[in-house]
JSON list of C-alpha atoms in Angstrom, two decimals:
[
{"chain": "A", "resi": 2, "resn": "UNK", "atom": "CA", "xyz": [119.22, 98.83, 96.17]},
{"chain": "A", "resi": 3, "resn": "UNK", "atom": "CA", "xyz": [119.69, 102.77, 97.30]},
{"chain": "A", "resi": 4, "resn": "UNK", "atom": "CA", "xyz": [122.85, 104.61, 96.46]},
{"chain": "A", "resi": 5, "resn": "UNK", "atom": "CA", "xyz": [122.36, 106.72, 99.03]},
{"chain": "A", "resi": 6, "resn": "UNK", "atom": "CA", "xyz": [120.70, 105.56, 102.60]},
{"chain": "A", "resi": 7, "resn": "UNK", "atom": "CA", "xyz": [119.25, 108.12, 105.10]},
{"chain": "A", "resi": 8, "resn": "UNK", "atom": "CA", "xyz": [117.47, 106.67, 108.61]},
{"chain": "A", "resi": 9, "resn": "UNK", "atom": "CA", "xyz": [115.65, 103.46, 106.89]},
{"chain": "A", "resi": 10, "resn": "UNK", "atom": "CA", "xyz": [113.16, 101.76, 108.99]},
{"chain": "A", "resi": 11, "resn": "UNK", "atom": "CA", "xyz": [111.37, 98.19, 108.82]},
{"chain": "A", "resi": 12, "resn": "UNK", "atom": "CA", "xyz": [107.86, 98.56, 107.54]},
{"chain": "A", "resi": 13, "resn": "UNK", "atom": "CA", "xyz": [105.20, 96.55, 110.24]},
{"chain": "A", "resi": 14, "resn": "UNK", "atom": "CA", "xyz": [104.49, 94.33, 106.64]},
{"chain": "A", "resi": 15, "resn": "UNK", "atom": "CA", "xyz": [108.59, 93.07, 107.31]},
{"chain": "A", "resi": 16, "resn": "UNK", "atom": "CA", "xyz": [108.39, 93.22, 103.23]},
{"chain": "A", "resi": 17, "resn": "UNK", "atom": "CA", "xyz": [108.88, 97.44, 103.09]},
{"chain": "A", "resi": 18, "resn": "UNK", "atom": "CA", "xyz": [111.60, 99.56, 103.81]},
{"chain": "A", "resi": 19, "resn": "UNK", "atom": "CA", "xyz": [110.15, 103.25, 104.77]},
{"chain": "A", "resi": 20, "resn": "UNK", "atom": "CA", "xyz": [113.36, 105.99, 104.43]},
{"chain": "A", "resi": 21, "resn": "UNK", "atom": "CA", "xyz": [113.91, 110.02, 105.16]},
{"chain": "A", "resi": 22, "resn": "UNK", "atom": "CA", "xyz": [110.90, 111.75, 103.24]},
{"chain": "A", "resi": 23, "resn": "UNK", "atom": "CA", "xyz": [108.65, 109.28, 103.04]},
{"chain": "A", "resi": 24, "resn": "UNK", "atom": "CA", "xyz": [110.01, 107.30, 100.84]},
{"chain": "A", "resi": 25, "resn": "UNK", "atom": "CA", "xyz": [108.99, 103.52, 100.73]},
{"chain": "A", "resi": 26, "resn": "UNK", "atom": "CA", "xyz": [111.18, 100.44, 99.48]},
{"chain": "A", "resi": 27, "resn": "UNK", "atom": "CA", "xyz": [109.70, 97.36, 98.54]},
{"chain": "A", "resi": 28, "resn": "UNK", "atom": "CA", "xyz": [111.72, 94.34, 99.08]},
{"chain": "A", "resi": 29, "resn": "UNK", "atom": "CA", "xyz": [109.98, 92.14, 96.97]},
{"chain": "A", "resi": 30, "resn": "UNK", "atom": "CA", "xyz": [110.32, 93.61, 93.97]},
{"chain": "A", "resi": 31, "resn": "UNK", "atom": "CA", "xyz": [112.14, 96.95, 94.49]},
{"chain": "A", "resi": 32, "resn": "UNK", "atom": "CA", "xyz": [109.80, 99.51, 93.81]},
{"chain": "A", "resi": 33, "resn": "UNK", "atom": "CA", "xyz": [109.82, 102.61, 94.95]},
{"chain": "A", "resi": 34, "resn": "UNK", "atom": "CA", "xyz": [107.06, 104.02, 96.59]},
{"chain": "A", "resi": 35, "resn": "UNK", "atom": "CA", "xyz": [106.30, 107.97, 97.52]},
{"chain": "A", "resi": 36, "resn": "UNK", "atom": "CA", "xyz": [103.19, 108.64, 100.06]},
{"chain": "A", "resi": 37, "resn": "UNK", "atom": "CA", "xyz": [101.25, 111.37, 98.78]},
{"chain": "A", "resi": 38, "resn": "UNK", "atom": "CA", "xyz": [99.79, 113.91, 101.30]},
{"chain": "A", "resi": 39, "resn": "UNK", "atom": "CA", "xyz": [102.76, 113.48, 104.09]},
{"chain": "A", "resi": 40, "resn": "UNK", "atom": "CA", "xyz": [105.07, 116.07, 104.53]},
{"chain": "A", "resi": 41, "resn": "UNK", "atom": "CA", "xyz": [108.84, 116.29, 103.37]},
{"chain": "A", "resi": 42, "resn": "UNK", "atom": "CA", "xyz": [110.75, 117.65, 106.20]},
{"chain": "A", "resi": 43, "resn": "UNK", "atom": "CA", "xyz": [114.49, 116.69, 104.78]},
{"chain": "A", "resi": 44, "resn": "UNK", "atom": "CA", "xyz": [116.25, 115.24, 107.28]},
{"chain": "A", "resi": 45, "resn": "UNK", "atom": "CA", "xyz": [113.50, 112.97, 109.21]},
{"chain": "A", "resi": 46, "resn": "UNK", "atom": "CA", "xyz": [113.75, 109.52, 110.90]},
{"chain": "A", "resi": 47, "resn": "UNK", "atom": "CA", "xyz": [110.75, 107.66, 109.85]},
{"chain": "A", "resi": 48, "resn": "UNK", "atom": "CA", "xyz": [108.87, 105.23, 112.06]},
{"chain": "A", "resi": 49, "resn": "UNK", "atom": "CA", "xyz": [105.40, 103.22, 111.66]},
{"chain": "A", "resi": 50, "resn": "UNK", "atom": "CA", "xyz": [102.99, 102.11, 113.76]},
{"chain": "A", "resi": 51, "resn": "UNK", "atom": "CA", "xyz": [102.89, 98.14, 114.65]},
{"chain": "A", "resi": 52, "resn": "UNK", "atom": "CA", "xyz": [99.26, 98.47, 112.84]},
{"chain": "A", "resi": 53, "resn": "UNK", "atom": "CA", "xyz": [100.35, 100.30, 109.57]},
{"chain": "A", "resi": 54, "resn": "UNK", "atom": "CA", "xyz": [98.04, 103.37, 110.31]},
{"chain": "A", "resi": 55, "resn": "UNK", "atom": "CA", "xyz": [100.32, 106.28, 111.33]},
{"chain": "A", "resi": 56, "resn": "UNK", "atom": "CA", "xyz": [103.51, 107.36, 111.00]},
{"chain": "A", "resi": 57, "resn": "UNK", "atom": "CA", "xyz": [106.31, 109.62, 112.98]},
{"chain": "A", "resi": 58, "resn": "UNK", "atom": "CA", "xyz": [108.82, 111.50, 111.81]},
{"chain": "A", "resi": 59, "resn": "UNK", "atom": "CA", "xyz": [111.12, 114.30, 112.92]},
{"chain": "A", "resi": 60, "resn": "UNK", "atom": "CA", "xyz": [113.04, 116.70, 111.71]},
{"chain": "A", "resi": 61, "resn": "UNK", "atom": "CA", "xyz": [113.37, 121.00, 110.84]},
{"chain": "A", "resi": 62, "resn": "UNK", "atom": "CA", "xyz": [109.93, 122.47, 111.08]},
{"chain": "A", "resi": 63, "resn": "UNK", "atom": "CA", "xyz": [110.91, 125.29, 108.10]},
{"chain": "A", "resi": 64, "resn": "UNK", "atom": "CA", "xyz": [109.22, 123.06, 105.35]},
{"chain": "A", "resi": 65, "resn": "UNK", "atom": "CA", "xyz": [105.76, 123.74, 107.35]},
{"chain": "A", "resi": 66, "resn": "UNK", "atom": "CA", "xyz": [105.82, 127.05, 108.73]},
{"chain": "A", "resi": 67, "resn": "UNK", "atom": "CA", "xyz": [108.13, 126.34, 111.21]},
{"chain": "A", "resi": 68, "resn": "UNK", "atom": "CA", "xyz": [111.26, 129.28, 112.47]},
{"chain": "A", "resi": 69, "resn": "UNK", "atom": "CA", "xyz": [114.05, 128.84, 111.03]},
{"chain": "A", "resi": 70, "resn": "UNK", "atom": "CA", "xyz": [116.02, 126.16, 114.33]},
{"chain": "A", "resi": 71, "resn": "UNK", "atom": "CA", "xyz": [112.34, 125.33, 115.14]},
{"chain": "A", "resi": 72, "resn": "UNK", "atom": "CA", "xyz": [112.71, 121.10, 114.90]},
{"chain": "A", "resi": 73, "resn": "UNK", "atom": "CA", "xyz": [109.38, 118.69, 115.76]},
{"chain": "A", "resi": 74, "resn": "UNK", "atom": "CA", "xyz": [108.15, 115.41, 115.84]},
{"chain": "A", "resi": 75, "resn": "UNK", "atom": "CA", "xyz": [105.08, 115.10, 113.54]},
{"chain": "A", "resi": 76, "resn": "UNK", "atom": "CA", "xyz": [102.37, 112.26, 113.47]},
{"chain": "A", "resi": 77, "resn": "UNK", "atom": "CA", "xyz": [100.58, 111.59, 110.84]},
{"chain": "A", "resi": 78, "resn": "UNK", "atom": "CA", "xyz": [97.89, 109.04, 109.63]},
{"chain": "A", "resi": 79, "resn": "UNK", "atom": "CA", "xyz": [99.48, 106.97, 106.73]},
{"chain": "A", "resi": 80, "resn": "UNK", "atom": "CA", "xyz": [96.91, 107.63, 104.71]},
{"chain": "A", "resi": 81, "resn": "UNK", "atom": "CA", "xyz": [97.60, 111.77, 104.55]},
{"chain": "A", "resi": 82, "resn": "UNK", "atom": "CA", "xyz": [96.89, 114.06, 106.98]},
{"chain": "A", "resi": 83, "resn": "UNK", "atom": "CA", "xyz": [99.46, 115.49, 109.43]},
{"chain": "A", "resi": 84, "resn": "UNK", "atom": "CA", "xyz": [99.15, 117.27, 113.34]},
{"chain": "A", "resi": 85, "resn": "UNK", "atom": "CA", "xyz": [102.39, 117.91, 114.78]},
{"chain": "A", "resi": 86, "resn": "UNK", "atom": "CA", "xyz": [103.02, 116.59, 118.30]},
{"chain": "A", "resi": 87, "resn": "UNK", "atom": "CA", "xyz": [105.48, 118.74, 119.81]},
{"chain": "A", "resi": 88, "resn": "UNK", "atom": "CA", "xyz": [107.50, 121.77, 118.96]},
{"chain": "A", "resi": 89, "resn": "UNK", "atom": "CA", "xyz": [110.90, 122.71, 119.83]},
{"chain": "A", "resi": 90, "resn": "UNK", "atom": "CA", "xyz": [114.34, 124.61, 119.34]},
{"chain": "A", "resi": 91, "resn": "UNK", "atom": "CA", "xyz": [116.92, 121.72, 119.08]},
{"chain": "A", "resi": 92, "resn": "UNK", "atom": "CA", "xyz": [119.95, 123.82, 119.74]},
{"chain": "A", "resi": 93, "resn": "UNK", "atom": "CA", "xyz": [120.42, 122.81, 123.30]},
{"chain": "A", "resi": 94, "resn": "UNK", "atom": "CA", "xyz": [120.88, 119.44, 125.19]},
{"chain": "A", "resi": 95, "resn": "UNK", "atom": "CA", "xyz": [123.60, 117.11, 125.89]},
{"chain": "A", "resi": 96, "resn": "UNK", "atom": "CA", "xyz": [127.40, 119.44, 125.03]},
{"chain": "A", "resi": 97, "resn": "UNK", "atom": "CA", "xyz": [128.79, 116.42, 122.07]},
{"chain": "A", "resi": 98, "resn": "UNK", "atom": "CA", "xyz": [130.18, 117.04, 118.76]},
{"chain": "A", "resi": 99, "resn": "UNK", "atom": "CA", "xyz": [126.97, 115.88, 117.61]},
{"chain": "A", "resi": 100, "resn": "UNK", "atom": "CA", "xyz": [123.68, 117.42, 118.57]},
{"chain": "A", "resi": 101, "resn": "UNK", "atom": "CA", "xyz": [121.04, 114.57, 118.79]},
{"chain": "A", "resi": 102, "resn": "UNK", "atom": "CA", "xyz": [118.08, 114.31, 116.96]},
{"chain": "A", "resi": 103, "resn": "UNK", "atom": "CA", "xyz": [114.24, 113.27, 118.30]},
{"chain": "A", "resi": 104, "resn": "UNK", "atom": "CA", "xyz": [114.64, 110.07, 116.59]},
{"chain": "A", "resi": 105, "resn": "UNK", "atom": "CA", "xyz": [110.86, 109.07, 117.22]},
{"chain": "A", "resi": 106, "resn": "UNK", "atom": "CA", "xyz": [109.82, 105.22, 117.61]},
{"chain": "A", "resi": 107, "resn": "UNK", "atom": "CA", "xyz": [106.48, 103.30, 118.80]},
{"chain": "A", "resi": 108, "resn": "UNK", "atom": "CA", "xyz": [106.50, 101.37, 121.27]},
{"chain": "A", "resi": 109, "resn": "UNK", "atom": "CA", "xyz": [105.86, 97.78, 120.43]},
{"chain": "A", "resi": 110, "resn": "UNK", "atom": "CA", "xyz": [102.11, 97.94, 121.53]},
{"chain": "A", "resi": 111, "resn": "UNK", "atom": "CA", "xyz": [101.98, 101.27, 119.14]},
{"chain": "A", "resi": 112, "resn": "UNK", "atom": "CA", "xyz": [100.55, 103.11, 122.43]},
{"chain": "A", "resi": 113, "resn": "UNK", "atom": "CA", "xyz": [103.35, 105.65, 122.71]},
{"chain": "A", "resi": 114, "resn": "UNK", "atom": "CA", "xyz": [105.64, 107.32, 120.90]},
{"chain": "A", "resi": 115, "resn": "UNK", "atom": "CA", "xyz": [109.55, 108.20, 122.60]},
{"chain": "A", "resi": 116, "resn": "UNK", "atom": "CA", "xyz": [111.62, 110.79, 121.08]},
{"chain": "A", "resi": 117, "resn": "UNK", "atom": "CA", "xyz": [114.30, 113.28, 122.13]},
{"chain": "A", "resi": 118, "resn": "UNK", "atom": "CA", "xyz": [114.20, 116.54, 123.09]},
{"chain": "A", "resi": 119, "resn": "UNK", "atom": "CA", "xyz": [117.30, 119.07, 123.44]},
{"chain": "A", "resi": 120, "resn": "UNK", "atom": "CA", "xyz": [115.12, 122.43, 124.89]},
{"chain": "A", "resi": 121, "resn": "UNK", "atom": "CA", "xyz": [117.23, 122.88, 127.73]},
{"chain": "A", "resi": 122, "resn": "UNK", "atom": "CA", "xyz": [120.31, 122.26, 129.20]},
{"chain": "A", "resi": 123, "resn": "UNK", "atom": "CA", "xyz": [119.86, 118.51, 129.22]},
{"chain": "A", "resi": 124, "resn": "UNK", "atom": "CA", "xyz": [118.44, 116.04, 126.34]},
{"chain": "A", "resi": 125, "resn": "UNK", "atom": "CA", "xyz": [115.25, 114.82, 127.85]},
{"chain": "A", "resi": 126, "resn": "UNK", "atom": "CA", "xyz": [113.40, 111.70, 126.60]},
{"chain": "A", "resi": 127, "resn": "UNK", "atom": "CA", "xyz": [109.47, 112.63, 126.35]},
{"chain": "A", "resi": 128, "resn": "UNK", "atom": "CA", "xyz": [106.42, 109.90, 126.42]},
{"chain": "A", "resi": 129, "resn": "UNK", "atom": "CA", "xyz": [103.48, 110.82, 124.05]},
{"chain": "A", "resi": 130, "resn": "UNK", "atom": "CA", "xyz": [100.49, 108.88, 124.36]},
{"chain": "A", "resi": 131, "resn": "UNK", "atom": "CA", "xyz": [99.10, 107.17, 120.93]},
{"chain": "A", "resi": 132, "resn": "UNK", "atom": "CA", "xyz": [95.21, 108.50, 121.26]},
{"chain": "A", "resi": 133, "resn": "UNK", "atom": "CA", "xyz": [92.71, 105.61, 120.20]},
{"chain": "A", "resi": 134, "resn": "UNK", "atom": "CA", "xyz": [90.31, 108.38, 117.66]},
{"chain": "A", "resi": 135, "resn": "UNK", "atom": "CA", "xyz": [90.02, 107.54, 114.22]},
{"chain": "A", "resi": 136, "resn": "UNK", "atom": "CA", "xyz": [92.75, 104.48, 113.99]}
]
């Protein structure tokens, strides 16, 4: 049980929750478990890969370099490592009380990744292809 609940997301295992900052549930016994080597970013909505193997998250870029506004959707392999995937100011997009956030997610097949981008005037939904090296 969690206090406090972020943007939890289903494990591929159906047995593990995975939660903002890489944080890992397990249902079977409770456990918490932190991935070393991924990056914190704060405020990030977590997704996994049907095979287990990578992992996609969003959120401010500041924590890695990034200028201060500067959001992105970063992939990395479960195991450590990180390459970011796409940059962008998130101040634009659709005019709501709420600005929207990437919100990354594989497809079932794990061979792309959809996520929102506010860059200009509109909130666009952008396709990244899942490349086959090193999985």
């Amino acid at each position: 049980m969690s206090e406090k609940w972020g943007h939890p997301a289903w494990y591929p295992d159906s047995r593990t929750i995975t939660e903002a900052n890489n944080i890992f549930y397990s249902t079977d016994d409770g456990k918490v478990i932190q991935r070393p080597g991924l990056p914190r970013l704060g405020a990030d909505h977590p997704s996994v890969s049907p095979d287990g193997k990578l992992y996609v998250m969003d959120g401010p870029l500041t924590k890695l370099g990034g200028a201060p506004g500067e959001w992105g959707v970063v992939v990395c392999d479960i195991r450590a490592g990180k390459s970011i995937l796409h940059r962008f100011d998130n101040s634009h997009g659709a005019k709501s009380w709420r600005k929207n956030h990437p919100h990354p997610i594989f497809s079932a097949d794990g061979k792309r990744i959809y996520f929102n981008v506010n860059e200009s005037d509109w909130t666009q939904l952008m396709v990244a292809e899942v490349g086959s090296a090193k999985r």
